[in-house]
Short mmCIF file of C-alpha atoms in Angstrom, two decimals:
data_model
loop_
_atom_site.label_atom_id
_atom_site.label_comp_id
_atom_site.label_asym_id
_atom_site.label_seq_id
_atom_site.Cartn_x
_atom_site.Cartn_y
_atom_site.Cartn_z
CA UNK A 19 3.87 -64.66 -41.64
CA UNK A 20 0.23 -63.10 -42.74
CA UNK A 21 -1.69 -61.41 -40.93
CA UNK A 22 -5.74 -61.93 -41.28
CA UNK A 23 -6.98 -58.57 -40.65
CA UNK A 24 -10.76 -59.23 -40.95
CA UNK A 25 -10.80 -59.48 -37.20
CA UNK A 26 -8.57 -56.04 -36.71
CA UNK A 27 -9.90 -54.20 -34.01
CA UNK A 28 -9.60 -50.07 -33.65
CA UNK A 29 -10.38 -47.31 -30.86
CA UNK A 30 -10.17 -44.03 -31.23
CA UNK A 31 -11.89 -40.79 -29.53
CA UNK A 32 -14.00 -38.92 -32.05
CA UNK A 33 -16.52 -36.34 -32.03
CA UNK A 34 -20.00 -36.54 -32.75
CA UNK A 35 -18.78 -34.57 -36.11
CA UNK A 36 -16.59 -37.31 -37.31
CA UNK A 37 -18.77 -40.17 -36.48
CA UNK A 38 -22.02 -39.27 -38.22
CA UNK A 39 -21.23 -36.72 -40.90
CA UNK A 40 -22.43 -38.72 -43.99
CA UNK A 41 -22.44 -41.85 -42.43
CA UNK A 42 -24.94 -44.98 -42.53
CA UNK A 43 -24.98 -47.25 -39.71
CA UNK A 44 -27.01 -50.68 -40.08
CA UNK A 45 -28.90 -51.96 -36.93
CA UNK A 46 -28.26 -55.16 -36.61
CA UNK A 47 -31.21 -57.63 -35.96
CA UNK A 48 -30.89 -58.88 -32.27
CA UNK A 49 -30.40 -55.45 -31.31
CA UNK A 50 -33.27 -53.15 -33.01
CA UNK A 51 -35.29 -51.84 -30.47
CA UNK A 52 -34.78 -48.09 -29.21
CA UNK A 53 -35.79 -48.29 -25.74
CA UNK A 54 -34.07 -45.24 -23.86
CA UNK A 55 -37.10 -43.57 -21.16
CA UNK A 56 -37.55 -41.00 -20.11
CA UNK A 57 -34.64 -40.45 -17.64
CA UNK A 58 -32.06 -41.34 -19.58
CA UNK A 59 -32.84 -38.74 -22.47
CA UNK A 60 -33.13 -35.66 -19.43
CA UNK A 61 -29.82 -37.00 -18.15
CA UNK A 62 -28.33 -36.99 -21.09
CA UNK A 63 -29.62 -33.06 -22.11
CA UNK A 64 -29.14 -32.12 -18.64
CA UNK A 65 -25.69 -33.54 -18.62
CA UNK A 66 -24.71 -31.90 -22.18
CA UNK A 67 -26.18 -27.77 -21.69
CA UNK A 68 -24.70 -28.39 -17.57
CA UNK A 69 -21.35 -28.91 -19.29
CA UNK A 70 -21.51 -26.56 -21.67
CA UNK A 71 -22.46 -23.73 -19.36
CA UNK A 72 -19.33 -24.25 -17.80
CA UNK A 73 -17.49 -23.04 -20.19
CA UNK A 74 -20.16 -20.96 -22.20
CA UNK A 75 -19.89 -16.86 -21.60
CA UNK A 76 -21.52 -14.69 -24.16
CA UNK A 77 -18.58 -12.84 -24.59
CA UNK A 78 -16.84 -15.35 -26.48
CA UNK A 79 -16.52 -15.83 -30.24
CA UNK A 80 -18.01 -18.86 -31.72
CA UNK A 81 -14.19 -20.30 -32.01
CA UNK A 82 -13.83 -20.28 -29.00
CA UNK A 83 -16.05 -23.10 -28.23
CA UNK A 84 -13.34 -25.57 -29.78
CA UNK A 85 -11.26 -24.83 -26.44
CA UNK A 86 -14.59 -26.06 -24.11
CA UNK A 87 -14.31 -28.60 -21.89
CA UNK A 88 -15.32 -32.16 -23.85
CA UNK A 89 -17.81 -34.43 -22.83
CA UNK A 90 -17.76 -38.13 -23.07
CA UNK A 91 -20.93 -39.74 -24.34
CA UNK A 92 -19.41 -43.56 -23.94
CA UNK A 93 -18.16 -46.13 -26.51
CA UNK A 94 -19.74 -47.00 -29.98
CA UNK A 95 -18.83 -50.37 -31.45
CA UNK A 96 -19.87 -51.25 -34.62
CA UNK A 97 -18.09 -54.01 -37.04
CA UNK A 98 -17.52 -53.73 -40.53
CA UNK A 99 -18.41 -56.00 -43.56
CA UNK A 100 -18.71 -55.43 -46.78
CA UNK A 101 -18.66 -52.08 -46.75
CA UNK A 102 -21.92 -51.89 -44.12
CA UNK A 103 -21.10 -50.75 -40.82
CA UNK A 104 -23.14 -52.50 -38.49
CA UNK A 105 -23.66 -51.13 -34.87
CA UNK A 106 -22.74 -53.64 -32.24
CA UNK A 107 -23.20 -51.22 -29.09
CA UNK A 108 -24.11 -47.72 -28.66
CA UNK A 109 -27.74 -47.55 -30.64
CA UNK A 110 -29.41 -45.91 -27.91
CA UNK A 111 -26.94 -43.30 -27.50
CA UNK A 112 -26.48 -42.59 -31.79
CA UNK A 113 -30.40 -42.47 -31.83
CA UNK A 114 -30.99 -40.28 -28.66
CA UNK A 115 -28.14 -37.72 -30.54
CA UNK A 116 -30.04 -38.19 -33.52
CA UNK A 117 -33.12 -37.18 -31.96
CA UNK A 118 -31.62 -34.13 -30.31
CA UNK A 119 -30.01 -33.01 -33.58
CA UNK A 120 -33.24 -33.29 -35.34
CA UNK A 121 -34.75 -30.70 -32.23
CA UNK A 122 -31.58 -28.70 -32.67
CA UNK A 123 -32.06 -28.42 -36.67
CA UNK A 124 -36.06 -27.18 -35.70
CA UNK A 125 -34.93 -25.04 -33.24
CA UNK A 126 -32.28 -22.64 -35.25
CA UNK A 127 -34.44 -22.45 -38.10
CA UNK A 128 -35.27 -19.39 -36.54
CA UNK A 129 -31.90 -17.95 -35.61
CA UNK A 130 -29.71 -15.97 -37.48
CA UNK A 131 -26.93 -17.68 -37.13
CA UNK A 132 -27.06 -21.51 -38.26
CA UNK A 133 -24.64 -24.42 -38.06
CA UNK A 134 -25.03 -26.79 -41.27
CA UNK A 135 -25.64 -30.11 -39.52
CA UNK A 136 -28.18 -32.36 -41.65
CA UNK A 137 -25.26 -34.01 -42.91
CA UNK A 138 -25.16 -35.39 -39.23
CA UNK A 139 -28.72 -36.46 -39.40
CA UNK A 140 -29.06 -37.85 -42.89
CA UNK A 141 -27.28 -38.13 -46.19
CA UNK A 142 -28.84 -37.56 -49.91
CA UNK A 143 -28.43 -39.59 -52.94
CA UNK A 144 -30.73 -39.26 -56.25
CA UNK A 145 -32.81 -36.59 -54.29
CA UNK A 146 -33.75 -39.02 -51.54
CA UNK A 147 -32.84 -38.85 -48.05
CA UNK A 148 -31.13 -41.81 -46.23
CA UNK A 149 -31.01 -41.44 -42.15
CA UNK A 150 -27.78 -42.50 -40.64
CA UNK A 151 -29.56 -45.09 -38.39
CA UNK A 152 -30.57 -47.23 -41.27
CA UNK A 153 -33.80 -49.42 -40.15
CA UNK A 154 -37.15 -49.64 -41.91
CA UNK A 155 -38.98 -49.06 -39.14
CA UNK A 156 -38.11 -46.32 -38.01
CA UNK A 157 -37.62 -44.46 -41.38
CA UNK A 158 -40.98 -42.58 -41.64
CA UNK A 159 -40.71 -41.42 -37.92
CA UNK A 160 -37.09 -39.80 -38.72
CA UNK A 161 -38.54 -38.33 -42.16
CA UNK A 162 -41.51 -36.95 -40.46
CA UNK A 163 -39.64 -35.37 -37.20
CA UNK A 164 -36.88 -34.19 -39.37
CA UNK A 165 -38.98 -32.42 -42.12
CA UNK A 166 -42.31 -31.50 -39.49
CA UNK A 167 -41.05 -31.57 -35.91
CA UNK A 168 -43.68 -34.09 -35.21
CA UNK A 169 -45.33 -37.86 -36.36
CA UNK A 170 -48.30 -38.86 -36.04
CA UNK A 171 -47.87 -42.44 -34.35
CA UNK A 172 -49.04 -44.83 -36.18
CA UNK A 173 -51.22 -48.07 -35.50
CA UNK A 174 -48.90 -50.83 -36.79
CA UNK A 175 -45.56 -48.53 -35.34
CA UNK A 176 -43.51 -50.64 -32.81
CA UNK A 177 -41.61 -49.91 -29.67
CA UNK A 178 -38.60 -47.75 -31.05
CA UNK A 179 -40.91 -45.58 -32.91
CA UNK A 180 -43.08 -44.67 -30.00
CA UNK A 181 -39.95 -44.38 -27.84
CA UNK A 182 -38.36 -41.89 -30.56
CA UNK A 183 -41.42 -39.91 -30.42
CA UNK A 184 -41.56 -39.98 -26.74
CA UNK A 185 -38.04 -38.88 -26.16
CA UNK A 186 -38.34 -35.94 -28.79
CA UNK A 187 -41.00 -34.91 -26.70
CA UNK A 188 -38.83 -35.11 -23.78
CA UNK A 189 -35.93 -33.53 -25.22
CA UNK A 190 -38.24 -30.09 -26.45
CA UNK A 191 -39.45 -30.11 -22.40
CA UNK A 192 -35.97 -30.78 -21.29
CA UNK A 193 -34.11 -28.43 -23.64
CA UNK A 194 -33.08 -24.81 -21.46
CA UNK A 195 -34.98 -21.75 -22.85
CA UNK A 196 -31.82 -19.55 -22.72
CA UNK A 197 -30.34 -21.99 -25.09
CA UNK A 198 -32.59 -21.10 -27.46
CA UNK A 199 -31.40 -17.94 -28.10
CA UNK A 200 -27.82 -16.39 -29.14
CA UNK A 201 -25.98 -18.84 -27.20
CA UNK A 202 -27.93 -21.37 -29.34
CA UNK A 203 -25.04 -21.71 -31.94
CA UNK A 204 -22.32 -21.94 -29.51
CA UNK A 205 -24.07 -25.11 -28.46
CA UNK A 206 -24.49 -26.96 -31.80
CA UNK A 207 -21.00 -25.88 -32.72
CA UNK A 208 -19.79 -27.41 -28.98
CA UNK A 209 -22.04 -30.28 -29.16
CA UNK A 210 -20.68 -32.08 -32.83
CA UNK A 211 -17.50 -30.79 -32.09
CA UNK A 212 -16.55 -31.56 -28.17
CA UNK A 213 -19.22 -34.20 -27.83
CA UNK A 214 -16.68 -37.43 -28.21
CA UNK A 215 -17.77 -40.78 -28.63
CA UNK A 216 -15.02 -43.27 -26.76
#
């Protein structure tokens, strides 16, 4: 008896770590638009430093952050053809953690202690940098926010791209002051390594 595995379905738990370091996910067409508000990207950074304080104390060593209490961000489902993953469901979430790793990257330029995560955000071939949320549209956006902290919105720029800018806004209002400082590591570390995608 064979066994067609084209259709094979997996699930696993991983961290935010595991599912975007050097990756490239393809949006697919019926689902393009980024259209989180708002709410849902203060929730979200409200949810994530909440949780972390939990657990946080500054006398801990940056290891210990791997025994913190994990936070669930909801499933990702993308499919997998010819070598392209394509995201089914979860684009919202990928490209509000994009966002906020692009603010975190900004944000410890400054700090003495840094945690290595453009991997996370983009990968490099031939000198040229490839976001892991592969769509045309929002390339120059991504570039511009990654490399300046800011973008200058366009006439011809669609809905995601104003929403991305929007919610990076949002996210820099949103983000706790006394994150910013030594605990600031701690909280990258936590955040691509307890963060788990389900």
């Amino acid at each position: 008896m064979s066994v067609n595995l084209k259709y094979k379905i997996e699930a696993a738990d991983v961290s935010i770590n595991s599912l975007l370091k050097d990756q490239k996910f393809y949006i697919d067409y019926f689902q393009r638009e980024y259209r989180w508000q708002e709410k849902h990207i203060k929730l979200l950074v409200e949810d994530l430093t909440s949780t972390f304080f939990r657990s946080y104390s500054s006398t801990h060593k940056r290891s210990d952050v791997a025994k913190y209490q994990n936070y669930y961000i909801g499933p990702v489902v993308f499919s997998i053809s010819d070598g392209k993953k394509s995201i089914i469901d979860g684009q919202q979430r990928i490209t509000s953690i994009t966002l906020l790793l692009i603010y975190l990257n900004h944000l410890q330029a400054k700090s003495e202690q840094k945690v290595s995560i453009s991997n996370l955000i983009f990968s490099e071939q031939y000198g040229e940098k490839s976001f892991n949320m592969t769509d045309e549209s929002r390339e120059h956006c991504l570039k511009a926010l990654f490399e300046n902290g800011e973008y200058q919105l366009q006439e011809d720029d669609g809905e995601t791209v104003r929403n991305m800018l929007e919610r990076y806004a949002d996210i820099a209002l949103a983000f706790p002051d006394e994150l910013a400082t030594k605990a600031l590591p701690y909280f990258i570390d936590w955040l691509i390594g307890n963060v788990v995608i389900v």
